CSV table of C-alpha atoms in Angstrom, one decimal:
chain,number,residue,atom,x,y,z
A,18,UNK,CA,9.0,-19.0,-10.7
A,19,UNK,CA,8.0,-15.6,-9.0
A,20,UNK,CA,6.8,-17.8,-6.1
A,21,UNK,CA,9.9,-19.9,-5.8
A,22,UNK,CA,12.0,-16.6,-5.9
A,23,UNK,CA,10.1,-15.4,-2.9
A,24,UNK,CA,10.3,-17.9,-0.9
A,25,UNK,CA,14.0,-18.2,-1.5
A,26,UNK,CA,14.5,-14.5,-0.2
A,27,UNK,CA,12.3,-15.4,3.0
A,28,UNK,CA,15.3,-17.9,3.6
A,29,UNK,CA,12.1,-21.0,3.0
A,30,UNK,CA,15.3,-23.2,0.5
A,31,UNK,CA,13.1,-23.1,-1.7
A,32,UNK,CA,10.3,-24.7,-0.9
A,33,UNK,CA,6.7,-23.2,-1.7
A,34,UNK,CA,5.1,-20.5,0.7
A,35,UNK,CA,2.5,-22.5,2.8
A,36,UNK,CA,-1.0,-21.5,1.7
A,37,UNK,CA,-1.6,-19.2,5.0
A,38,UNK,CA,-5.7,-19.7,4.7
A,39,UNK,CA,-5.4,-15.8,5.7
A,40,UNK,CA,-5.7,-12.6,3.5
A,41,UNK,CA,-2.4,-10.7,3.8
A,42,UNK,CA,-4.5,-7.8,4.6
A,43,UNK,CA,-5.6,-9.3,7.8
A,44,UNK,CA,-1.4,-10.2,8.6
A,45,UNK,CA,-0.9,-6.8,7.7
A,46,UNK,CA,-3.2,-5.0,9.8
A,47,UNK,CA,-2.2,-7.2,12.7
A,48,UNK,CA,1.4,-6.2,12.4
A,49,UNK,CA,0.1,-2.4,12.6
A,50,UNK,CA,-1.7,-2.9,15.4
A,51,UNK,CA,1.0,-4.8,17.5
A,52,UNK,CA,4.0,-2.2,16.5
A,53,UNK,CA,2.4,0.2,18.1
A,54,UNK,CA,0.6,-1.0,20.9
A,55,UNK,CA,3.5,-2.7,22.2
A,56,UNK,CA,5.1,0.9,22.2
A,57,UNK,CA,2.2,2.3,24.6
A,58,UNK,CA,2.5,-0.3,26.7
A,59,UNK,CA,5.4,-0.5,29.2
A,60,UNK,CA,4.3,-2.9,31.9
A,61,UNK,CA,5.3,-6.3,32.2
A,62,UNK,CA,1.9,-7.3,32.4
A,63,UNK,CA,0.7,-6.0,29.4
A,64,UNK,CA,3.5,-6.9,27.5
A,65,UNK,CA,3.1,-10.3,28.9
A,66,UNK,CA,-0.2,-10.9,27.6
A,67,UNK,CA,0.4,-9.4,24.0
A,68,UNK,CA,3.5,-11.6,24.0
A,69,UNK,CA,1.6,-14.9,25.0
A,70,UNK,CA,-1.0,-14.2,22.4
A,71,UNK,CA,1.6,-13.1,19.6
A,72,UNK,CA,3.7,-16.5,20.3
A,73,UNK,CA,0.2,-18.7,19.8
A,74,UNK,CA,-0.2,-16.7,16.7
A,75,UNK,CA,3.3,-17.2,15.4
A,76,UNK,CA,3.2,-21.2,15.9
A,77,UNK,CA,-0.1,-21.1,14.3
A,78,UNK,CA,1.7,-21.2,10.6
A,79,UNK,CA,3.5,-24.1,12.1
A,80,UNK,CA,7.4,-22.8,10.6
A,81,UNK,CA,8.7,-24.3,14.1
A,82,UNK,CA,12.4,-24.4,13.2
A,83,UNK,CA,12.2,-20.5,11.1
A,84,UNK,CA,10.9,-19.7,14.8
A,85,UNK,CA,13.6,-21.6,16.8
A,86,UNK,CA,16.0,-20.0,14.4
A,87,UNK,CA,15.3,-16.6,15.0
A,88,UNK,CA,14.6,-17.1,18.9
A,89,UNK,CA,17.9,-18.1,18.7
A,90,UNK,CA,19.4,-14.9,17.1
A,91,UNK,CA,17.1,-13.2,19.3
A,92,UNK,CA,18.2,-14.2,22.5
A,93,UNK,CA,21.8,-14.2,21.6
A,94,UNK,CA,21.1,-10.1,20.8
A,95,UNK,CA,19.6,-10.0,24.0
A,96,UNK,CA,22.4,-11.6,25.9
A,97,UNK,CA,24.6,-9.2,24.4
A,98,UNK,CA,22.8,-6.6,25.6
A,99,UNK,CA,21.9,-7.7,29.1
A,100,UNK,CA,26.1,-8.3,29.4
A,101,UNK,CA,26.8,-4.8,28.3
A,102,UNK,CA,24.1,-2.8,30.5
A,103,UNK,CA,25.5,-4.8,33.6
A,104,UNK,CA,28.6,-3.8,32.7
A,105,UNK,CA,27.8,0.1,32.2
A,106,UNK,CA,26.0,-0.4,35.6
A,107,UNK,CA,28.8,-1.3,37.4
A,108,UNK,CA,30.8,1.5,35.9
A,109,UNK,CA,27.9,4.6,35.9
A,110,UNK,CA,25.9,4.1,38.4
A,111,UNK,CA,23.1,5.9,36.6
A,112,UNK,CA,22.4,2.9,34.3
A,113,UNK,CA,20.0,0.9,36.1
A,114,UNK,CA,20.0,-3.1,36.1
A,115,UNK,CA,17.1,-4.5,36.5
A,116,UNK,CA,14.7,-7.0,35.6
A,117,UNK,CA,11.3,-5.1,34.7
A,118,UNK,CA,14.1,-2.5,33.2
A,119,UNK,CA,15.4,-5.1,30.8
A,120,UNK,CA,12.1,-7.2,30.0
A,121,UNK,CA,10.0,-4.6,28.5
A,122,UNK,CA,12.1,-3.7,25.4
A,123,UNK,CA,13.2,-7.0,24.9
A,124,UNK,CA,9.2,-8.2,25.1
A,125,UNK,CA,8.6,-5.7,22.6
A,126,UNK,CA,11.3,-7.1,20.4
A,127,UNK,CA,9.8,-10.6,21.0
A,128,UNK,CA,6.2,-9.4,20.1
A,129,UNK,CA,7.3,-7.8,17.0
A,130,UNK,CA,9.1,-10.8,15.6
A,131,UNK,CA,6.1,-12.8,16.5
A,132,UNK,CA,3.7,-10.9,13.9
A,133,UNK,CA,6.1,-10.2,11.5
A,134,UNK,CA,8.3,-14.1,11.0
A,135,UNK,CA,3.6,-15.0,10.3
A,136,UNK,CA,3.6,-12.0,7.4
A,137,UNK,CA,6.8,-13.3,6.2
A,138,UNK,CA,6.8,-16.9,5.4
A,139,UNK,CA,3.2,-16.9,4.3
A,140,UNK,CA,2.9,-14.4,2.2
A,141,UNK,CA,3.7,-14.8,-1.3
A,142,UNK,CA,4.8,-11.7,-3.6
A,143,UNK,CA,2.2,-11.8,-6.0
A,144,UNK,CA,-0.2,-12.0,-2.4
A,145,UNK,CA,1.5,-8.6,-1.8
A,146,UNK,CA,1.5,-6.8,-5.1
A,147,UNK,CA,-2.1,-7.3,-5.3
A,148,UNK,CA,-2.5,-5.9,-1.8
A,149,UNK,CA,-0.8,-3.1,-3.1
A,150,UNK,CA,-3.3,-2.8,-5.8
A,151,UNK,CA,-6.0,-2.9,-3.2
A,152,UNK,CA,-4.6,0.2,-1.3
A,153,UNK,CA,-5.6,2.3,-4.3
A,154,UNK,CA,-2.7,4.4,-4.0
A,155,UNK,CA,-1.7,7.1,-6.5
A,156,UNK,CA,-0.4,6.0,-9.6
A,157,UNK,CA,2.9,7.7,-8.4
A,158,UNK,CA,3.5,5.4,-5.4
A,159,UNK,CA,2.4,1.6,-6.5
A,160,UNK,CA,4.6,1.3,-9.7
A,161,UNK,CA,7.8,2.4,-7.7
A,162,UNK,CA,6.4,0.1,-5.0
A,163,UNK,CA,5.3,-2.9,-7.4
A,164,UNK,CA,8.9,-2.8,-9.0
A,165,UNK,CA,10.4,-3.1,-5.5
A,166,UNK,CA,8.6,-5.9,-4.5
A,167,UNK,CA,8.7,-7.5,-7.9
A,168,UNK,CA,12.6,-7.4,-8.0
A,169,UNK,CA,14.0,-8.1,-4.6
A,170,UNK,CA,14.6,-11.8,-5.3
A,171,UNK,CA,15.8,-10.9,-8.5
A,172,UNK,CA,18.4,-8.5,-7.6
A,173,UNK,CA,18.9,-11.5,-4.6
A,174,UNK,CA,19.7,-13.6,-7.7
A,175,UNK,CA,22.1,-11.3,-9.2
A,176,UNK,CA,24.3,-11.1,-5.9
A,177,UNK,CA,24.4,-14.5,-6.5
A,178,UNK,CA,25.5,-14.3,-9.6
A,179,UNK,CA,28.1,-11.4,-9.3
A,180,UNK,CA,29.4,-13.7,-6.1
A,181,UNK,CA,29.5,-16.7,-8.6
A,182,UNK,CA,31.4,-14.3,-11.1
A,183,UNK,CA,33.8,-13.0,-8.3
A,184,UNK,CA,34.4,-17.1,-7.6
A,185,UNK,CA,35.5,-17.3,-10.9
A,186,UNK,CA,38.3,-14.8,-11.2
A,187,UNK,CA,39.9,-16.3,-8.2
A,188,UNK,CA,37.7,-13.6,-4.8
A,189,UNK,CA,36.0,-16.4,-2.8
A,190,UNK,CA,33.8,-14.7,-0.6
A,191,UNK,CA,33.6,-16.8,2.6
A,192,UNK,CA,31.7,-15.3,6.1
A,193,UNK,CA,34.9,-14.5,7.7
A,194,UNK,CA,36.5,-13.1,4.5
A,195,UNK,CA,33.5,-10.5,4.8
A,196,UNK,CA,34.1,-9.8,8.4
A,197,UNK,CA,37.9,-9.1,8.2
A,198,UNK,CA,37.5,-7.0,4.7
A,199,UNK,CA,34.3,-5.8,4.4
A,200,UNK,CA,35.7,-2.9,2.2
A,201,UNK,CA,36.9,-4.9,-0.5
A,202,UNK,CA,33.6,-7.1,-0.5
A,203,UNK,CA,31.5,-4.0,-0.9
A,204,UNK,CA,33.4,-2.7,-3.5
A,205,UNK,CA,33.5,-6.4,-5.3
A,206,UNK,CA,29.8,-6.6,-5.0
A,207,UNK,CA,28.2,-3.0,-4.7
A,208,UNK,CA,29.9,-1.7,-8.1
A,209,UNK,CA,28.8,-4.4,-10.8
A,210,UNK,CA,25.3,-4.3,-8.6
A,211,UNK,CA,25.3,-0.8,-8.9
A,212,UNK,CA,25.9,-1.1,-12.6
A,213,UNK,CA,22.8,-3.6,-12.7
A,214,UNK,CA,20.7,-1.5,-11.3
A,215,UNK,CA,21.3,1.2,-13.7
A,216,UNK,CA,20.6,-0.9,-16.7
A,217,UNK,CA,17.6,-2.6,-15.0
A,218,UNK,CA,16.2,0.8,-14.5
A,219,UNK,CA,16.6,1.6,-18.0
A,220,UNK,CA,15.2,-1.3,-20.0
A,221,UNK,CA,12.1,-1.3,-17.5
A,222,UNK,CA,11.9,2.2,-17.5
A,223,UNK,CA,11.7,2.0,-21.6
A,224,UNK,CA,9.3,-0.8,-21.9
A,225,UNK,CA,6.8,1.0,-18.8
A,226,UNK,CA,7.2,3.7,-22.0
A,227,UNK,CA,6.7,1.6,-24.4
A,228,UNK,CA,3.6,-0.1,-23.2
A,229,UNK,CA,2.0,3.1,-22.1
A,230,UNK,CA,2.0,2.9,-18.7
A,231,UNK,CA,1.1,6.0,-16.5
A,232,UNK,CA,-1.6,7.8,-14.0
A,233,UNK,CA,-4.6,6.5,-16.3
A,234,UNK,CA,-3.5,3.4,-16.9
A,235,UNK,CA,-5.9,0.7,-15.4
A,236,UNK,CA,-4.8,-2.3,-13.9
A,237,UNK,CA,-6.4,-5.9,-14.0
A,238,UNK,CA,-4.8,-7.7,-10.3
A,239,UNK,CA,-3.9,-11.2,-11.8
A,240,UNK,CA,-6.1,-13.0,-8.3
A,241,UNK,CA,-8.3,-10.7,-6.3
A,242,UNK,CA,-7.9,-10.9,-2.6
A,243,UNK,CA,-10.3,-12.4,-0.4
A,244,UNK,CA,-11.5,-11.3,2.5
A,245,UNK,CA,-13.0,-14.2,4.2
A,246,UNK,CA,-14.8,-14.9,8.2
A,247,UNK,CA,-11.5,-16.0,8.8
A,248,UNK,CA,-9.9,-13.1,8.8
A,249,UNK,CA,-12.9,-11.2,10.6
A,250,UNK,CA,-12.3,-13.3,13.6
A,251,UNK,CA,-8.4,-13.0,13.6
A,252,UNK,CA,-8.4,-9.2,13.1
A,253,UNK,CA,-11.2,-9.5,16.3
A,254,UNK,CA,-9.4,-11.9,18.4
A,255,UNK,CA,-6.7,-9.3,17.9
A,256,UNK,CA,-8.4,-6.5,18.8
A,257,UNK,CA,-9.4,-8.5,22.3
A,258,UNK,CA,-5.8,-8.8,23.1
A,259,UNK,CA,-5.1,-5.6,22.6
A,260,UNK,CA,-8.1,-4.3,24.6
A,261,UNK,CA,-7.3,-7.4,27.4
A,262,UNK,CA,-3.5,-5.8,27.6
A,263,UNK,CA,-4.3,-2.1,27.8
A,264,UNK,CA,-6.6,-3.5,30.5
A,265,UNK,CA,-3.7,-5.3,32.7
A,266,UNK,CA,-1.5,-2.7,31.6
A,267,UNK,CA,-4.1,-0.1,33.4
A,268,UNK,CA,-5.2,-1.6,35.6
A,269,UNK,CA,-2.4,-4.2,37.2
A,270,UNK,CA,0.8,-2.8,35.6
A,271,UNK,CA,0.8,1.5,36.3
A,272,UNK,CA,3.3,1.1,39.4
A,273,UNK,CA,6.5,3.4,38.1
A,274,UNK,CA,9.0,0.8,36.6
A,275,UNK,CA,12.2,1.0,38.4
A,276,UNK,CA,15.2,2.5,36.3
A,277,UNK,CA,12.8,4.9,34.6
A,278,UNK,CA,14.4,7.8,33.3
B,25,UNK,CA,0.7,19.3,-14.2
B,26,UNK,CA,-0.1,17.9,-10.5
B,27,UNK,CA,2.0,17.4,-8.2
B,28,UNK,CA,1.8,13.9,-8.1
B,29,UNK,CA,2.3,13.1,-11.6
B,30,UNK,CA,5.1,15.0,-12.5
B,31,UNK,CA,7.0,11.5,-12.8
B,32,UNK,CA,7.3,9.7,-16.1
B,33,UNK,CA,6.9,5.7,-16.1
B,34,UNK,CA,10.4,5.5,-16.6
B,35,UNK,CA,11.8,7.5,-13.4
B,36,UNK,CA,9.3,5.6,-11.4
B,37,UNK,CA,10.7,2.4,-12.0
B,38,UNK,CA,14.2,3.9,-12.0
B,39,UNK,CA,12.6,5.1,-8.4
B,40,UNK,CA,11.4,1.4,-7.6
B,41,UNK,CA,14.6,-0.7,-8.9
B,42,UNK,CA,16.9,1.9,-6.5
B,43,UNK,CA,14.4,1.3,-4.0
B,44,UNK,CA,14.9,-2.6,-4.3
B,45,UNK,CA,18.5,-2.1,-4.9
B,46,UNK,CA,18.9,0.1,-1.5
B,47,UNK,CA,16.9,-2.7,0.8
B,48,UNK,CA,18.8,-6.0,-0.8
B,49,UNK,CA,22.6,-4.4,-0.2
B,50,UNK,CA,21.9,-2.9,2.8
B,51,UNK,CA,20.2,-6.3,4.3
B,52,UNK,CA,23.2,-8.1,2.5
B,53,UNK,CA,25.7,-5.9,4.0
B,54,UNK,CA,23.9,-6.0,7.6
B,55,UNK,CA,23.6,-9.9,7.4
B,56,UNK,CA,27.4,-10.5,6.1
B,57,UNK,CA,29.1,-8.4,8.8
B,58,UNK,CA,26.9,-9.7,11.5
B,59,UNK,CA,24.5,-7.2,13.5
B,60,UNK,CA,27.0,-5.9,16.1
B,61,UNK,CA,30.4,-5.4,13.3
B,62,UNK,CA,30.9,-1.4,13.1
B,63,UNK,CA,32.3,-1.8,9.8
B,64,UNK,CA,29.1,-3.5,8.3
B,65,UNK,CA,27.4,-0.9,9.9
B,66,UNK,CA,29.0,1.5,8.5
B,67,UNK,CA,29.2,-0.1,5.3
B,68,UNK,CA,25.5,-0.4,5.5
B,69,UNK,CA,24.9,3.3,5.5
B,70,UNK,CA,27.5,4.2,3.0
B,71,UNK,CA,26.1,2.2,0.1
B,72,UNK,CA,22.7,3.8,1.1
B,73,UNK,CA,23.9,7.3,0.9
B,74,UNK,CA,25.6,6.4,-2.2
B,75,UNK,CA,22.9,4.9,-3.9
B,76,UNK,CA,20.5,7.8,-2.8
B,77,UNK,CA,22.8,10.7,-4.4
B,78,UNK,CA,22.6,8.4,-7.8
B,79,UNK,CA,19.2,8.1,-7.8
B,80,UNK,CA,18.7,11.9,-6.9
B,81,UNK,CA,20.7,12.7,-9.7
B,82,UNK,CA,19.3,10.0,-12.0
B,83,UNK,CA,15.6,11.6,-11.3
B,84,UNK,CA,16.7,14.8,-10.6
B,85,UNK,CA,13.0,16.4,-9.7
B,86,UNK,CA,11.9,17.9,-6.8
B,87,UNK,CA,9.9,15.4,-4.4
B,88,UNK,CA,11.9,12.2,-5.7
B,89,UNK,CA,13.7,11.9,-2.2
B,90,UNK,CA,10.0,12.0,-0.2
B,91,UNK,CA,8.8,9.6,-2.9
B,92,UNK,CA,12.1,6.9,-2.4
B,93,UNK,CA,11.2,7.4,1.5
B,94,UNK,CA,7.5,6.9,1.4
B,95,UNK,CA,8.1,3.8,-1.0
B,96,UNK,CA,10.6,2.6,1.4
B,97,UNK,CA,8.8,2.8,4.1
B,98,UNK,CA,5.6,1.2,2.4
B,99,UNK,CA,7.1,-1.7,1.3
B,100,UNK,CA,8.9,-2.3,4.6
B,101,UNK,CA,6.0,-2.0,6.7
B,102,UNK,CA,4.2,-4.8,4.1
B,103,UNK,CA,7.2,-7.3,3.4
B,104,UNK,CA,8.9,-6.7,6.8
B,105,UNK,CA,6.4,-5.4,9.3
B,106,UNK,CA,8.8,-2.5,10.1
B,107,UNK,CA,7.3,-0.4,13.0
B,108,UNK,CA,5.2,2.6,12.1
B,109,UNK,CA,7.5,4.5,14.6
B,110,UNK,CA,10.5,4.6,11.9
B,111,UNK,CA,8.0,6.6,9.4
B,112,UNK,CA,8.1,10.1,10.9
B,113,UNK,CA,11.9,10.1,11.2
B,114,UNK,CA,12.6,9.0,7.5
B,115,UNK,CA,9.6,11.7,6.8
B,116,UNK,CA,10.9,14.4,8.3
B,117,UNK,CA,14.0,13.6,7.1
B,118,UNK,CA,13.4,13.3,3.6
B,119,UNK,CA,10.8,16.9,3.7
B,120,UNK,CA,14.1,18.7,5.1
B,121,UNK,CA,16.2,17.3,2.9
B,122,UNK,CA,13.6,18.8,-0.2
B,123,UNK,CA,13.9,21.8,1.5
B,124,UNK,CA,17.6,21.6,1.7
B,125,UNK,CA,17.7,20.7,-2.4
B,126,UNK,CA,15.0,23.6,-3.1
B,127,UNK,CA,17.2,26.5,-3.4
B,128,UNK,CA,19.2,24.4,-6.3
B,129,UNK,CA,16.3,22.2,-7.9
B,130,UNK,CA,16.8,24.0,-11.0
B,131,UNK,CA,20.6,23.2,-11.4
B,132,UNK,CA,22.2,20.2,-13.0
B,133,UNK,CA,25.1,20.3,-10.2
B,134,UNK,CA,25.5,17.9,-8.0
B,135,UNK,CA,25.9,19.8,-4.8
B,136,UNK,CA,21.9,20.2,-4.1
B,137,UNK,CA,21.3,16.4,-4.5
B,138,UNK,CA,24.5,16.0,-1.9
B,139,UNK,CA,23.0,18.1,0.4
B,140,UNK,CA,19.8,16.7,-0.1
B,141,UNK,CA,20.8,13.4,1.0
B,142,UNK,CA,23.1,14.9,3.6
B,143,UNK,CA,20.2,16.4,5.5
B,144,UNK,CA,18.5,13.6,4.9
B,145,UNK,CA,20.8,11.2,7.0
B,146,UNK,CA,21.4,13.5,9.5
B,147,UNK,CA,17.9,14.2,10.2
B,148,UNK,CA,16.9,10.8,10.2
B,149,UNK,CA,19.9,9.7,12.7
B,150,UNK,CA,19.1,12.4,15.2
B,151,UNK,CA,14.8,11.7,15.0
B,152,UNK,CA,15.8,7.7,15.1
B,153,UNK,CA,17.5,8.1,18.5
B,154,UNK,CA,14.5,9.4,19.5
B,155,UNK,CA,12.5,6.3,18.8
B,156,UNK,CA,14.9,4.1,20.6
B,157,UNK,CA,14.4,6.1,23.3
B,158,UNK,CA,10.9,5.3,23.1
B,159,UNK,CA,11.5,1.6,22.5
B,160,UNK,CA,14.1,1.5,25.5
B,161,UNK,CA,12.6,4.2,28.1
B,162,UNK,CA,11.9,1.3,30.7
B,163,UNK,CA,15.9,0.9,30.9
B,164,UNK,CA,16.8,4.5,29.5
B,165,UNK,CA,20.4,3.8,30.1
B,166,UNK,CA,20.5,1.4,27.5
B,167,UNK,CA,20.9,4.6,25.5
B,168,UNK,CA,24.2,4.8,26.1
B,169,UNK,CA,24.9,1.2,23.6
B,170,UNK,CA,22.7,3.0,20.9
B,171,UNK,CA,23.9,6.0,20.0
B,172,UNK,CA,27.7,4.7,19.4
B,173,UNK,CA,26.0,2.3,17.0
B,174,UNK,CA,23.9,5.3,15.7
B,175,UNK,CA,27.6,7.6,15.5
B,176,UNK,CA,28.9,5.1,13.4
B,177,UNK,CA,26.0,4.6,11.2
B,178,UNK,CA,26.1,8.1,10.5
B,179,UNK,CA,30.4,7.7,9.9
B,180,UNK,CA,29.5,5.5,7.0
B,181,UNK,CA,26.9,8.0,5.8
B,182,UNK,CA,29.8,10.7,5.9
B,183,UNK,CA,31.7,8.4,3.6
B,184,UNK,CA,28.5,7.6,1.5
B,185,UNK,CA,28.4,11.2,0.5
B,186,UNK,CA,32.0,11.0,-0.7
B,187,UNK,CA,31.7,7.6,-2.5
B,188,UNK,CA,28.3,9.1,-3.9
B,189,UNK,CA,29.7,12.4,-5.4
B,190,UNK,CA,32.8,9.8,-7.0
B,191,UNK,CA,29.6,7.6,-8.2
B,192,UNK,CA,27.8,10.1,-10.1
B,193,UNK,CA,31.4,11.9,-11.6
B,194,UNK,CA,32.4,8.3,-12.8
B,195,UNK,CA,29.1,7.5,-13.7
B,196,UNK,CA,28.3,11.2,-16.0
B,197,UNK,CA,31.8,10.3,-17.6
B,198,UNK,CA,30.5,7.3,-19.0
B,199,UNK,CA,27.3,9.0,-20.2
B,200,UNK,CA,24.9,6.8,-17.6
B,201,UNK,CA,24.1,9.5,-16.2
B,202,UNK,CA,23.3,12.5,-18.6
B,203,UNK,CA,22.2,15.5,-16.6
């Protein structure tokens, strides 16, 4: 059930999470690495080659239509925001139009998405709560953090239902109903959620109590992860790109990019 | 008593289910407007703000806001590979936003936790548009389509605060909130 839940909230209808053949760790410590070596690097070169490498990584979990999908938001965003800076440009000069200009932040976009949509659509919750675990963080910070995790799809579920609930007293809440009154939907769904929340809260909150939980408590993980060769050689393939894009960002991309501010 | 376990079992989870309750609307919100809708937007950031000033008042200890934000930020980096960038804003934010709650963090009023999370947005709205500038500093005049959408994020935050202190009154009158 808790794996069905998660992978309707990662928008997968329902079906399993694929058996990744990776630790989440390793995803994990690839999406660290790419948010913020992507930020240091702002040549198209570089960006280019962390891009290239981060697309062969994202079809590597073969979710070819997730991908298309959100290429697709993507690059509508992206159109939107190449049609507005043309049009600032032709109004204040200042803004600058140009291709290297435009290309590096949207790369950066693109990388990101690439090592993220992997962490996503493999991952499964229980995956991620004993990864959590394994961080060995204060008592104080993983049950507020295992909670979270545990009940995003259920509070998913419960929009659902409150939606459902909403059907039945006559409020049908279509796309376009929610773009022409968004006030009215948030008040339709944030108060009864709101009112969830609060008696969630409490009912966990008493039976943490009840069952002793707290700082000294010790915690069994119900599968412990496994970091195999695998992930080794990802984490190091990784770390190549990285090295192989500061390179061509050092050494073919340091000419001032136009527009720079 | 340290520092770090000051919190009973039960505000932690009350911590972690607002925590959950904070990303789902917000995401739910953001998706059903569409990304570029200014009313979602600010619709987005006004159920945040509310939910934050019932959860400060719900756990009403000092170090609850830095907790939500380090949580937050935690489980976003893990479930939705959010940049590392975002964590010094929301940081930053939540630290001033203790400070701003210290001189009250004795009282049962509800001014200090509305100040709190005031602080708190504004801090984090100002710091974010310095990361966007670092995301965007190839093309720095794409600055100029961020920080409308940032102005009106921080409109619904402004109304977040109102809907918040409403919230918590409605919510002490029917004895869900005791304090």
């Amino acid at each position: 059930m808790q794996v069905s839940s998660a992978s309707r909230f990662l928008g997968m209808g329902g079906s399993v999470a694929p058996d990744s053949g990776y630790d989440a760790r390793a995803r994990m410590v690839i999406s660290l690495l790419a948010s913020i070596v992507t930020i240091i690097i702002s040549s198209v070169e570089g960006q280019l080659m962390l891009l290239g490498a981060s697309l062969l990584y994202a079809l590597s979990i073969r979710r070819f239509k997730a991908l298309t999908i959100a290429y697709l938001f993507v690059a509508f965003m992206m159109g939107l925001a190449t049609l507005c800076t043309w049009g600032l440009s032709s109004v204040a000069p200042f803004v600058s139009f140009t291709f290297k200009g435009l290309a590096v932040p949207f790369m950066r976009g693109l990388v990101m998405l690439n090592v993220v949509l992997p962490l996503a659509l493999t991952c499964r919750i229980q995956d991620l709560l004993t990864v959590l675990k394994g961080l060995c963080l204060p008592f104080c910070i993983y049950l507020p953090g295992a909670v979270m995790i545990r009940f995003i799809p259920t509070f998913m579920n419960d929009i659902k239902q409150i939606a459902e609930a909403l059907q039945i007293r006559g409020y049908t809440l279509t796309l376009g109903g929610m773009f022409r009154h968004p006030l009215l939907v948030l008040r339709l769904l944030f108060t009864p959620l709101l009112f969830r929340s609060l008696r969630t809260s409490e009912e966990l909150g008493i039976a943490a109590e009840l069952k002793g939980l707290d700082a000294q408590s010790r915690f069994v993980p119900y599968r412990s992860p496994v970091w195999s060769r695998k992930d080794t050689l990802l984490v190091a393939a990784a770390l190549t790109v990285i090295a192989a894009a500061l390179a061509c960002h050092y050494l073919l991309g340091r000419a001032p990019v136009a527009g720079h501010m | 008593m340290s520092l770090l376990s000051q919190w009973s079992a039960r505000e932690l989870v009350v911590i972690g289910i607002f925590a959950a309750t904070a990303k789902v609307t917000t995401l739910i919100v953001a998706l059903a407007g569409g990304g570029m809708n200014p009313l979602s937007l600010m619709g987005k950031n006004l159920v945040f703000t509310t939910l934050l000033i019932v959860m400060l008042c719900k756990v009403s200890r000092p170090g609850t806001l830095t907790l939500f934000t380090v949580i937050n930020s935690i489980v976003s980096m893990l479930l939705m590979g959010a940049s590392v960038t975002l964590l010094p804003p929301l940081l930053a934010g939540a630290l001033l936003g203790e400070l701003a709650m210290w001189p009250g963090r004795n009282s049962t009023g509800l001014w200090p936790k509305v100040a709190a999370a005031a602080v708190f947005d504004v801090v984090t709205k100002a710091l974010s548009l310095g990361v966007s500038y670092l995301l965007t500093r190839e093309n720095a005049g794409m600055m100029i389509m961020i920080v409308p959408f940032v102005l009106i994020g921080y409109m619904g935050s402004l109304g977040g605060l109102y809907t918040g202190v409403h919230a918590v009154k409605e919510l002490r009158h029917a004895g869900i909130i005791r304090q």
